[in-house]
PDB file of C-alpha atoms in Angstrom:
ATOM      1  CA  MET A   1       5.367  39.866 -15.037  1.00  0.00           C
ATOM      2  CA  SER A   2       7.597  39.343 -18.055  1.00  0.00           C
ATOM      3  CA  ASP A   3       8.709  35.973 -19.340  1.00  0.00           C
ATOM      4  CA  ASP A   4      12.256  36.767 -18.182  1.00  0.00           C
ATOM      5  CA  GLU A   5      11.336  37.291 -14.556  1.00  0.00           C
ATOM      6  CA  PRO A   6      12.037  34.304 -12.288  1.00  0.00           C
ATOM      7  CA  ILE A   7       9.187  32.475 -10.597  1.00  0.00           C
ATOM      8  CA  TYR A   8       9.732  31.811  -6.916  1.00  0.00           C
ATOM      9  CA  ILE A   9       8.085  28.827  -5.273  1.00  0.00           C
ATOM     10  CA  ASP A  10       8.056  28.418  -1.514  1.00  0.00           C
ATOM     11  CA  VAL A  11       8.557  24.638  -1.319  1.00  0.00           C
ATOM     12  CA  GLY A  12       8.280  24.673   2.453  1.00  0.00           C
ATOM     13  CA  GLU A  13       4.900  26.346   2.261  1.00  0.00           C
ATOM     14  CA  LEU A  14       3.730  23.841  -0.340  1.00  0.00           C
ATOM     15  CA  ALA A  15       4.837  21.024   1.959  1.00  0.00           C
ATOM     16  CA  GLY A  16       3.053  22.587   4.936  1.00  0.00           C
ATOM     17  CA  VAL A  17       6.144  23.068   7.090  1.00  0.00           C
ATOM     18  CA  ASP A  18       7.864  26.080   8.643  1.00  0.00           C
ATOM     19  CA  ALA A  19      11.187  27.509   7.482  1.00  0.00           C
ATOM     20  CA  ASP A  20      13.191  25.638  10.124  1.00  0.00           C
ATOM     21  CA  THR A  21      11.718  22.272   9.161  1.00  0.00           C
ATOM     22  CA  TYR A  22      12.353  22.945   5.487  1.00  0.00           C
ATOM     23  CA  ALA A  23      15.937  23.949   6.216  1.00  0.00           C
ATOM     24  CA  ALA A  24      16.427  20.786   8.259  1.00  0.00           C
ATOM     25  CA  ALA A  25      15.024  18.663   5.425  1.00  0.00           C
ATOM     26  CA  ASP A  26      17.258  20.435   2.930  1.00  0.00           C
ATOM     27  CA  SER A  27      20.227  19.631   5.162  1.00  0.00           C
ATOM     28  CA  GLY A  28      19.414  15.921   5.176  1.00  0.00           C
ATOM     29  CA  ASP A  29      17.279  15.563   8.315  1.00  0.00           C
ATOM     30  CA  ARG A  30      15.351  12.375   7.523  1.00  0.00           C
ATOM     31  CA  GLN A  31      12.503  13.076   9.929  1.00  0.00           C
ATOM     32  CA  ALA A  32      11.949  16.522   8.430  1.00  0.00           C
ATOM     33  CA  GLN A  33      12.051  14.977   4.952  1.00  0.00           C
ATOM     34  CA  LYS A  34       9.460  12.377   5.963  1.00  0.00           C
ATOM     35  CA  LEU A  35       7.181  15.086   7.351  1.00  0.00           C
ATOM     36  CA  MET A  36       7.410  17.051   4.108  1.00  0.00           C
ATOM     37  CA  LEU A  37       6.749  13.932   2.053  1.00  0.00           C
ATOM     38  CA  ARG A  38       3.712  13.055   4.156  1.00  0.00           C
ATOM     39  CA  ASN A  39       2.298  16.544   3.791  1.00  0.00           C
ATOM     40  CA  LEU A  40       2.909  16.648   0.038  1.00  0.00           C
ATOM     41  CA  LEU A  41       1.269  13.274  -0.475  1.00  0.00           C
ATOM     42  CA  THR A  42      -1.698  14.258   1.696  1.00  0.00           C
ATOM     43  CA  ALA A  43      -2.240  17.280  -0.545  1.00  0.00           C
ATOM     44  CA  ASP A  44      -2.405  14.959  -3.575  1.00  0.00           C
ATOM     45  CA  ALA A  45      -5.324  12.919  -2.233  1.00  0.00           C
ATOM     46  CA  SER A  46      -8.215  12.443  -4.619  1.00  0.00           C
ATOM     47  CA  ALA A  47     -11.629  13.964  -4.034  1.00  0.00           C
ATOM     48  CA  ALA A  48     -13.039  10.466  -3.541  1.00  0.00           C
ATOM     49  CA  ALA A  49     -10.639   9.796  -0.667  1.00  0.00           C
ATOM     50  CA  LEU A  50     -11.706  13.011   1.042  1.00  0.00           C
ATOM     51  CA  THR A  51     -15.430  12.466   0.666  1.00  0.00           C
ATOM     52  CA  THR A  52     -16.167   8.740   0.640  1.00  0.00           C
ATOM     53  CA  GLY A  53     -15.380   5.657   2.666  1.00  0.00           C
ATOM     54  CA  HIS A  54     -13.791   5.068   6.038  1.00  0.00           C
ATOM     55  CA  TRP A  55     -10.041   5.677   6.382  1.00  0.00           C
ATOM     56  CA  THR A  56      -9.498   1.968   6.968  1.00  0.00           C
ATOM     57  CA  ALA A  57     -10.838   1.218   3.477  1.00  0.00           C
ATOM     58  CA  TRP A  58      -8.215   3.521   1.977  1.00  0.00           C
ATOM     59  CA  MET A  59      -5.501   1.938   4.125  1.00  0.00           C
ATOM     60  CA  LEU A  60      -6.519  -1.513   2.885  1.00  0.00           C
ATOM     61  CA  ARG A  61      -6.334  -0.219  -0.699  1.00  0.00           C
ATOM     62  CA  MET A  62      -2.834   1.078  -0.020  1.00  0.00           C
ATOM     63  CA  ILE A  63      -1.776  -2.258   1.490  1.00  0.00           C
ATOM     64  CA  ALA A  64      -3.000  -4.048  -1.619  1.00  0.00           C
ATOM     65  CA  THR A  65      -1.214  -1.842  -4.155  1.00  0.00           C
ATOM     66  CA  GLY A  66       1.529   0.269  -2.600  1.00  0.00           C
ATOM     67  CA  GLU A  67       0.917   2.803  -5.374  1.00  0.00           C
ATOM     68  CA  ARG A  68       1.822   6.440  -4.774  1.00  0.00           C
ATOM     69  CA  GLN A  69      -1.755   7.584  -5.363  1.00  0.00           C
ATOM     70  CA  ALA A  70      -3.031   4.944  -2.960  1.00  0.00           C
ATOM     71  CA  ILE A  71      -0.670   6.283  -0.292  1.00  0.00           C
ATOM     72  CA  ALA A  72      -1.824   9.856  -0.977  1.00  0.00           C
ATOM     73  CA  ASP A  73      -5.472   8.842  -0.790  1.00  0.00           C
ATOM     74  CA  MET A  74      -4.941   6.981   2.476  1.00  0.00           C
ATOM     75  CA  LEU A  75      -3.232  10.010   4.014  1.00  0.00           C
ATOM     76  CA  GLY A  76      -5.939  12.346   2.754  1.00  0.00           C
ATOM     77  CA  SER A  77      -8.649  10.128   4.184  1.00  0.00           C
ATOM     78  CA  ILE A  78      -6.886  10.023   7.561  1.00  0.00           C
ATOM     79  CA  ALA A  79      -6.485  13.797   7.600  1.00  0.00           C
ATOM     80  CA  GLU A  80     -10.142  14.292   6.712  1.00  0.00           C
ATOM     81  CA  ALA A  81     -11.249  11.826   9.414  1.00  0.00           C
ATOM     82  CA  ALA A  82      -9.253  13.828  11.947  1.00  0.00           C
ATOM     83  CA  ARG A  83     -10.832  17.098  10.780  1.00  0.00           C
ATOM     84  CA  ALA A  84     -14.266  15.508  11.154  1.00  0.00           C
ATOM     85  CA  GLN A  85     -13.288  14.352  14.674  1.00  0.00           C
ATOM     86  CA  GLN A  86     -13.672  10.704  13.674  1.00  0.00           C
ATOM     87  CA  LEU A  87     -10.099  10.223  14.881  1.00  0.00           C
ATOM     88  CA  SER A  88      -8.736  11.525  18.163  1.00  0.00           C
ATOM     89  CA  THR A  89      -5.616  13.678  18.286  1.00  0.00           C
ATOM     90  CA  GLU A  90      -3.647  10.718  19.636  1.00  0.00           C
ATOM     91  CA  GLN A  91      -4.937   8.378  16.938  1.00  0.00           C
ATOM     92  CA  LYS A  92      -4.067  10.836  14.170  1.00  0.00           C
ATOM     93  CA  ALA A  93      -0.575  11.390  15.606  1.00  0.00           C
ATOM     94  CA  ALA A  94      -0.013   7.634  15.902  1.00  0.00           C
ATOM     95  CA  LEU A  95      -1.072   7.047  12.296  1.00  0.00           C
ATOM     96  CA  ASP A  96       1.130   9.916  11.088  1.00  0.00           C
ATOM     97  CA  GLU A  97       4.116   8.425  12.909  1.00  0.00           C
ATOM     98  CA  LEU A  98       3.294   5.002  11.484  1.00  0.00           C
ATOM     99  CA  VAL A  99       3.232   6.248   7.899  1.00  0.00           C
ATOM    100  CA  GLU A 100       6.366   8.354   8.331  1.00  0.00           C
ATOM    101  CA  GLN A 101       8.264   5.291   9.523  1.00  0.00           C
ATOM    102  CA  TYR A 102       6.891   3.298   6.598  1.00  0.00           C
ATOM    103  CA  PHE A 103       8.787   5.696   4.300  1.00  0.00           C
ATOM    104  CA  GLY A 104      12.127   4.907   5.910  1.00  0.00           C
ATOM    105  CA  PRO A 105      14.458   1.905   5.747  1.00  0.00           C
ATOM    106  CA  GLY A 106      13.549  -1.183   7.735  1.00  0.00           C
ATOM    107  CA  ALA A 107      10.302  -2.038   9.424  1.00  0.00           C
ATOM    108  CA  VAL A 108       8.329   0.255  11.710  1.00  0.00           C
ATOM    109  CA  GLY A 109       9.959   0.460  15.156  1.00  0.00           C
ATOM    110  CA  ALA A 110       8.568  -1.301  18.213  1.00  0.00           C
ATOM    111  CA  ALA A 111       7.709   1.931  20.029  1.00  0.00           C
ATOM    112  CA  THR A 112       5.581   3.111  17.123  1.00  0.00           C
ATOM    113  CA  VAL A 113       3.917  -0.291  16.829  1.00  0.00           C
ATOM    114  CA  ASN A 114       2.983  -0.144  20.508  1.00  0.00           C
ATOM    115  CA  ARG A 115       1.749   3.444  20.201  1.00  0.00           C
ATOM    116  CA  VAL A 116      -0.536   2.845  17.247  1.00  0.00           C
ATOM    117  CA  ARG A 117      -1.938  -0.373  18.702  1.00  0.00           C
ATOM    118  CA  ALA A 118      -2.644   1.371  22.007  1.00  0.00           C
ATOM    119  CA  ALA A 119      -4.357   4.244  20.164  1.00  0.00           C
ATOM    120  CA  PHE A 120      -6.890   1.848  18.667  1.00  0.00           C
ATOM    121  CA  ALA A 121      -7.265  -0.594  21.559  1.00  0.00           C
ATOM    122  CA  GLY A 122     -10.872  -1.748  21.769  1.00  0.00           C
ATOM    123  CA  GLU A 123     -11.650  -0.826  18.130  1.00  0.00           C
ATOM    124  CA  ALA A 124     -11.741  -4.187  16.397  1.00  0.00           C
ATOM    125  CA  ARG A 125     -11.797  -3.185  12.726  1.00  0.00           C
ATOM    126  CA  GLU A 126      -9.257  -0.403  13.094  1.00  0.00           C
ATOM    127  CA  SER A 127      -6.899  -2.632  15.092  1.00  0.00           C
ATOM    128  CA  ALA A 128      -7.157  -5.428  12.532  1.00  0.00           C
ATOM    129  CA  VAL A 129      -6.411  -3.073   9.645  1.00  0.00           C
ATOM    130  CA  VAL A 130      -3.430  -1.585  11.477  1.00  0.00           C
ATOM    131  CA  ASP A 131      -2.077  -5.105  12.066  1.00  0.00           C
ATOM    132  CA  LEU A 132      -2.416  -5.865   8.334  1.00  0.00           C
ATOM    133  CA  TYR A 133      -0.577  -2.631   7.564  1.00  0.00           C
ATOM    134  CA  LEU A 134       2.230  -3.581   9.950  1.00  0.00           C
ATOM    135  CA  LEU A 135       2.540  -7.002   8.325  1.00  0.00           C
ATOM    136  CA  SER A 136       2.686  -5.436   4.864  1.00  0.00           C
ATOM    137  CA  ASP A 137       5.413  -3.095   6.147  1.00  0.00           C
ATOM    138  CA  ARG A 138       7.470  -6.036   7.347  1.00  0.00           C
ATOM    139  CA  LEU A 139       7.086  -7.685   3.962  1.00  0.00           C
ATOM    140  CA  ALA A 140       8.085  -4.498   2.151  1.00  0.00           C
ATOM    141  CA  SER A 141      11.099  -4.153   4.440  1.00  0.00           C
ATOM    142  CA  GLY A 142      12.304  -7.681   3.765  1.00  0.00           C
ATOM    143  CA  GLU A 143      11.716  -8.813   7.330  1.00  0.00           C
ATOM    144  CA  PRO A 144      11.120 -12.543   7.938  1.00  0.00           C
ATOM    145  CA  VAL A 145       7.411 -13.352   7.838  1.00  0.00           C
ATOM    146  CA  GLY A 146       5.963 -16.785   8.469  1.00  0.00           C
ATOM    147  CA  LEU A 147       3.520 -18.448   6.118  1.00  0.00           C
ATOM    148  CA  ASP A 148       1.127 -18.893   9.022  1.00  0.00           C
ATOM    149  CA  GLU A 149       1.110 -15.119   9.592  1.00  0.00           C
ATOM    150  CA  VAL A 150       0.207 -14.522   5.965  1.00  0.00           C
ATOM    151  CA  ALA A 151      -2.511 -17.189   6.106  1.00  0.00           C
ATOM    152  CA  ASP A 152      -3.972 -15.415   9.139  1.00  0.00           C
ATOM    153  CA  ALA A 153      -3.842 -12.135   7.193  1.00  0.00           C
ATOM    154  CA  VAL A 154      -5.837 -13.714   4.369  1.00  0.00           C
ATOM    155  CA  GLU A 155      -8.467 -14.845   6.874  1.00  0.00           C
ATOM    156  CA  THR A 156      -8.551 -11.431   8.536  1.00  0.00           C
ATOM    157  CA  SER A 157      -8.947  -9.710   5.172  1.00  0.00           C
ATOM    158  CA  GLU A 158     -11.821 -12.001   4.275  1.00  0.00           C
ATOM    159  CA  ALA A 159     -13.493 -11.322   7.640  1.00  0.00           C
ATOM    160  CA  LEU A 160     -13.099  -7.587   7.025  1.00  0.00           C
ATOM    161  CA  GLU A 161     -14.673  -8.024   3.576  1.00  0.00           C
ATOM    162  CA  ALA A 162     -11.537  -6.521   2.074  1.00  0.00           C
ATOM    163  CA  PRO A 163     -10.936  -8.302  -1.255  1.00  0.00           C
ATOM    164  CA  ALA A 164      -7.968  -6.077  -2.128  1.00  0.00           C
ATOM    165  CA  ALA A 165      -6.019  -7.040   0.988  1.00  0.00           C
ATOM    166  CA  GLU A 166      -7.143 -10.634   0.556  1.00  0.00           C
ATOM    167  CA  ALA A 167      -5.725 -10.632  -2.989  1.00  0.00           C
ATOM    168  CA  PHE A 168      -2.450  -9.129  -1.791  1.00  0.00           C
ATOM    169  CA  PHE A 169      -1.850 -11.616   1.011  1.00  0.00           C
ATOM    170  CA  THR A 170      -3.017 -14.535  -1.155  1.00  0.00           C
ATOM    171  CA  ALA A 171      -0.354 -13.604  -3.720  1.00  0.00           C
ATOM    172  CA  VAL A 172       2.222 -13.389  -0.935  1.00  0.00           C
ATOM    173  CA  SER A 173       1.153 -16.860   0.232  1.00  0.00           C
ATOM    174  CA  ALA A 174       1.805 -18.144  -3.273  1.00  0.00           C
ATOM    175  CA  GLN A 175       5.286 -16.626  -3.277  1.00  0.00           C
ATOM    176  CA  LEU A 176       6.167 -18.087   0.122  1.00  0.00           C
ATOM    177  CA  SER A 177       4.762 -21.582  -0.430  1.00  0.00           C
ATOM    178  CA  TYR A 178       5.802 -22.556  -3.971  1.00  0.00           C
ATOM    179  CA  SER A 179       8.857 -24.569  -2.920  1.00  0.00           C
ATOM    180  CA  ALA A 180       6.733 -26.856  -0.748  1.00  0.00           C
ATOM    181  CA  ASP A 181       3.747 -27.187  -3.097  1.00  0.00           C
ATOM    182  CA  PRO A 182       4.105 -25.455  -6.491  1.00  0.00           C
ATOM    183  CA  VAL A 183       0.695 -26.608  -7.722  1.00  0.00           C
ATOM    184  CA  ALA A 184      -1.123 -25.147  -4.701  1.00  0.00           C
ATOM    185  CA  ALA A 185       0.954 -21.979  -4.991  1.00  0.00           C
ATOM    186  CA  PHE A 186      -0.038 -21.617  -8.649  1.00  0.00           C
ATOM    187  CA  ARG A 187      -3.710 -21.913  -7.699  1.00  0.00           C
ATOM    188  CA  LEU A 188      -3.283 -19.255  -5.023  1.00  0.00           C
ATOM    189  CA  ALA A 189      -1.726 -16.910  -7.577  1.00  0.00           C
ATOM    190  CA  VAL A 190      -4.645 -17.451  -9.945  1.00  0.00           C
ATOM    191  CA  ASP A 191      -7.095 -16.755  -7.107  1.00  0.00           C
ATOM    192  CA  ALA A 192      -5.289 -13.499  -6.332  1.00  0.00           C
ATOM    193  CA  LEU A 193      -5.207 -12.574 -10.025  1.00  0.00           C
ATOM    194  CA  GLU A 194      -8.942 -13.076 -10.388  1.00  0.00           C
ATOM    195  CA  LYS A 195      -9.590 -10.775  -7.428  1.00  0.00           C
ATOM    196  CA  TYR A 196      -7.285  -8.097  -8.805  1.00  0.00           C
ATOM    197  CA  VAL A 197      -8.958  -8.274 -12.214  1.00  0.00           C
ATOM    198  CA  GLU A 198     -12.361  -7.683 -10.589  1.00  0.00           C
ATOM    199  CA  LEU A 199     -10.971  -4.811  -8.542  1.00  0.00           C
ATOM    200  CA  ARG A 200      -9.394  -3.187 -11.593  1.00  0.00           C
ATOM    201  CA  GLU A 201     -12.790  -2.976 -13.256  1.00  0.00           C
ATOM    202  CA  GLN A 202     -13.772  -0.513 -10.532  1.00  0.00           C
ATOM    203  CA  ASP A 203     -10.421   1.147  -9.825  1.00  0.00           C
ATOM    204  CA  GLU A 204      -7.446   1.498 -12.191  1.00  0.00           C
ATOM    205  CA  VAL A 205      -5.025   1.700  -9.262  1.00  0.00           C
ATOM    206  CA  TYR A 206      -5.022  -2.108  -9.289  1.00  0.00           C
ATOM    207  CA  ALA A 207      -3.745  -2.348 -12.883  1.00  0.00           C
ATOM    208  CA  GLY A 208      -0.133  -2.874 -11.863  1.00  0.00           C
ATOM    209  CA  LYS A 209      -1.098  -5.708  -9.546  1.00  0.00           C
ATOM    210  CA  VAL A 210      -2.904  -7.476 -12.395  1.00  0.00           C
ATOM    211  CA  GLY A 211       0.300  -7.522 -14.431  1.00  0.00           C
ATOM    212  CA  MET A 212       2.472  -8.512 -11.477  1.00  0.00           C
ATOM    213  CA  THR A 213       0.185 -11.335 -10.353  1.00  0.00           C
ATOM    214  CA  ALA A 214      -0.313 -12.647 -13.899  1.00  0.00           C
ATOM    215  CA  LEU A 215       3.481 -12.857 -14.253  1.00  0.00           C
ATOM    216  CA  LEU A 216       3.733 -14.580 -10.871  1.00  0.00           C
ATOM    217  CA  GLY A 217       1.066 -17.086 -11.896  1.00  0.00           C
ATOM    218  CA  SER A 218       2.885 -17.790 -15.158  1.00  0.00           C
ATOM    219  CA  GLN A 219       6.170 -18.376 -13.363  1.00  0.00           C
ATOM    220  CA  LEU A 220       4.544 -20.667 -10.810  1.00  0.00           C
ATOM    221  CA  ALA A 221       2.790 -22.600 -13.580  1.00  0.00           C
ATOM    222  CA  ASP A 222       6.199 -23.303 -15.139  1.00  0.00           C
ATOM    223  CA  ILE A 223       7.547 -24.472 -11.779  1.00  0.00           C
ATOM    224  CA  ALA A 224       4.472 -26.664 -11.285  1.00  0.00           C
ATOM    225  CA  GLY A 225       5.026 -28.314 -14.668  1.00  0.00           C
ATOM    226  CA  GLU A 226       2.099 -26.599 -16.355  1.00  0.00           C
ATOM    227  CA  PRO A 227       3.706 -24.892 -19.395  1.00  0.00           C
ATOM    228  CA  GLN A 228       0.404 -24.552 -21.229  1.00  0.00           C
ATOM    229  CA  ALA A 229      -1.180 -22.709 -18.314  1.00  0.00           C
ATOM    230  CA  SER A 230       1.889 -20.480 -18.171  1.00  0.00           C
ATOM    231  CA  MET A 231       1.616 -19.586 -21.849  1.00  0.00           C
ATOM    232  CA  MET A 232      -2.121 -18.937 -21.554  1.00  0.00           C
ATOM    233  CA  LEU A 233      -1.583 -16.494 -18.704  1.00  0.00           C
ATOM    234  CA  ARG A 234       1.186 -14.685 -20.564  1.00  0.00           C
ATOM    235  CA  ALA A 235      -0.990 -14.425 -23.664  1.00  0.00           C
ATOM    236  CA  ALA A 236      -4.146 -13.340 -21.831  1.00  0.00           C
ATOM    237  CA  TYR A 237      -2.341 -10.654 -19.818  1.00  0.00           C
ATOM    238  CA  PHE A 238       0.437  -9.753 -22.239  1.00  0.00           C
ATOM    239  CA  ASP A 239      -0.201  -6.001 -22.132  1.00  0.00           C
ATOM    240  CA  GLU A 240      -0.523  -5.910 -18.335  1.00  0.00           C
ATOM    241  CA  ILE A 241       2.668  -7.937 -17.849  1.00  0.00           C
ATOM    242  CA  GLN A 242       4.570  -5.707 -20.268  1.00  0.00           C
ATOM    243  CA  ALA A 243       3.326  -2.591 -18.489  1.00  0.00           C
ATOM    244  CA  PHE A 244       4.312  -4.004 -15.091  1.00  0.00           C
ATOM    245  CA  GLN A 245       7.787  -4.958 -16.261  1.00  0.00           C
ATOM    246  CA  SER A 246       8.308  -1.561 -17.885  1.00  0.00           C
ATOM    247  CA  ALA A 247       7.268   0.244 -14.703  1.00  0.00           C
ATOM    248  CA  ASP A 248       9.489  -2.022 -12.620  1.00  0.00           C
ATOM    249  CA  ASP A 249      12.499  -1.146 -14.769  1.00  0.00           C
TER     250      ASP A 249
END
């Protein structure tokens, strides 16, 4: 093949869909687009996600970070669990539908919520993790979430021995409670930051959360009338905060 010859790539094949689905996606069919996105992300899962840990651990990691790689690893772990018959056909289909709706605008629909909860009825850990995922989806979608719900999520995460999810919901608690008690909210942010720092030592996917939570803690320290604490946080995590703000732009 010469350098002048065009290279043809079958995008539909790469995305694991047939020609009709690809054509529908290309024409703007959102469901077809979501299916392609899910398949493409699944293909990007790391080797670790395919060979280690339970799929719920990778879902908790995704909840805590929302990073693209975390989503890919969660999907890869789910797909591998299904191949190993650790998930039933119905459970896999329910999780696929759940994730596809997560990609779209608004929170996951009631019918999907009912389907995924029914698929894991009687499985305590799986049901608890799914409920945390649904709460994180509501938060990401801008739906109203009560502080008591987030406090329950912190307790559930702790019971599941899931420090990543615990850090995430603790930071959310800080964001939701600062107007009532800025000092307590600042302490919650610092608690979340400390957890994320420990997690980052083992997994770089948490780096963005370190910067975000350090900035949150600094802002809450200012609101709480602790300017020195605010400056110390900004100085100690200057690089992480800069990286987070750059990525956010």
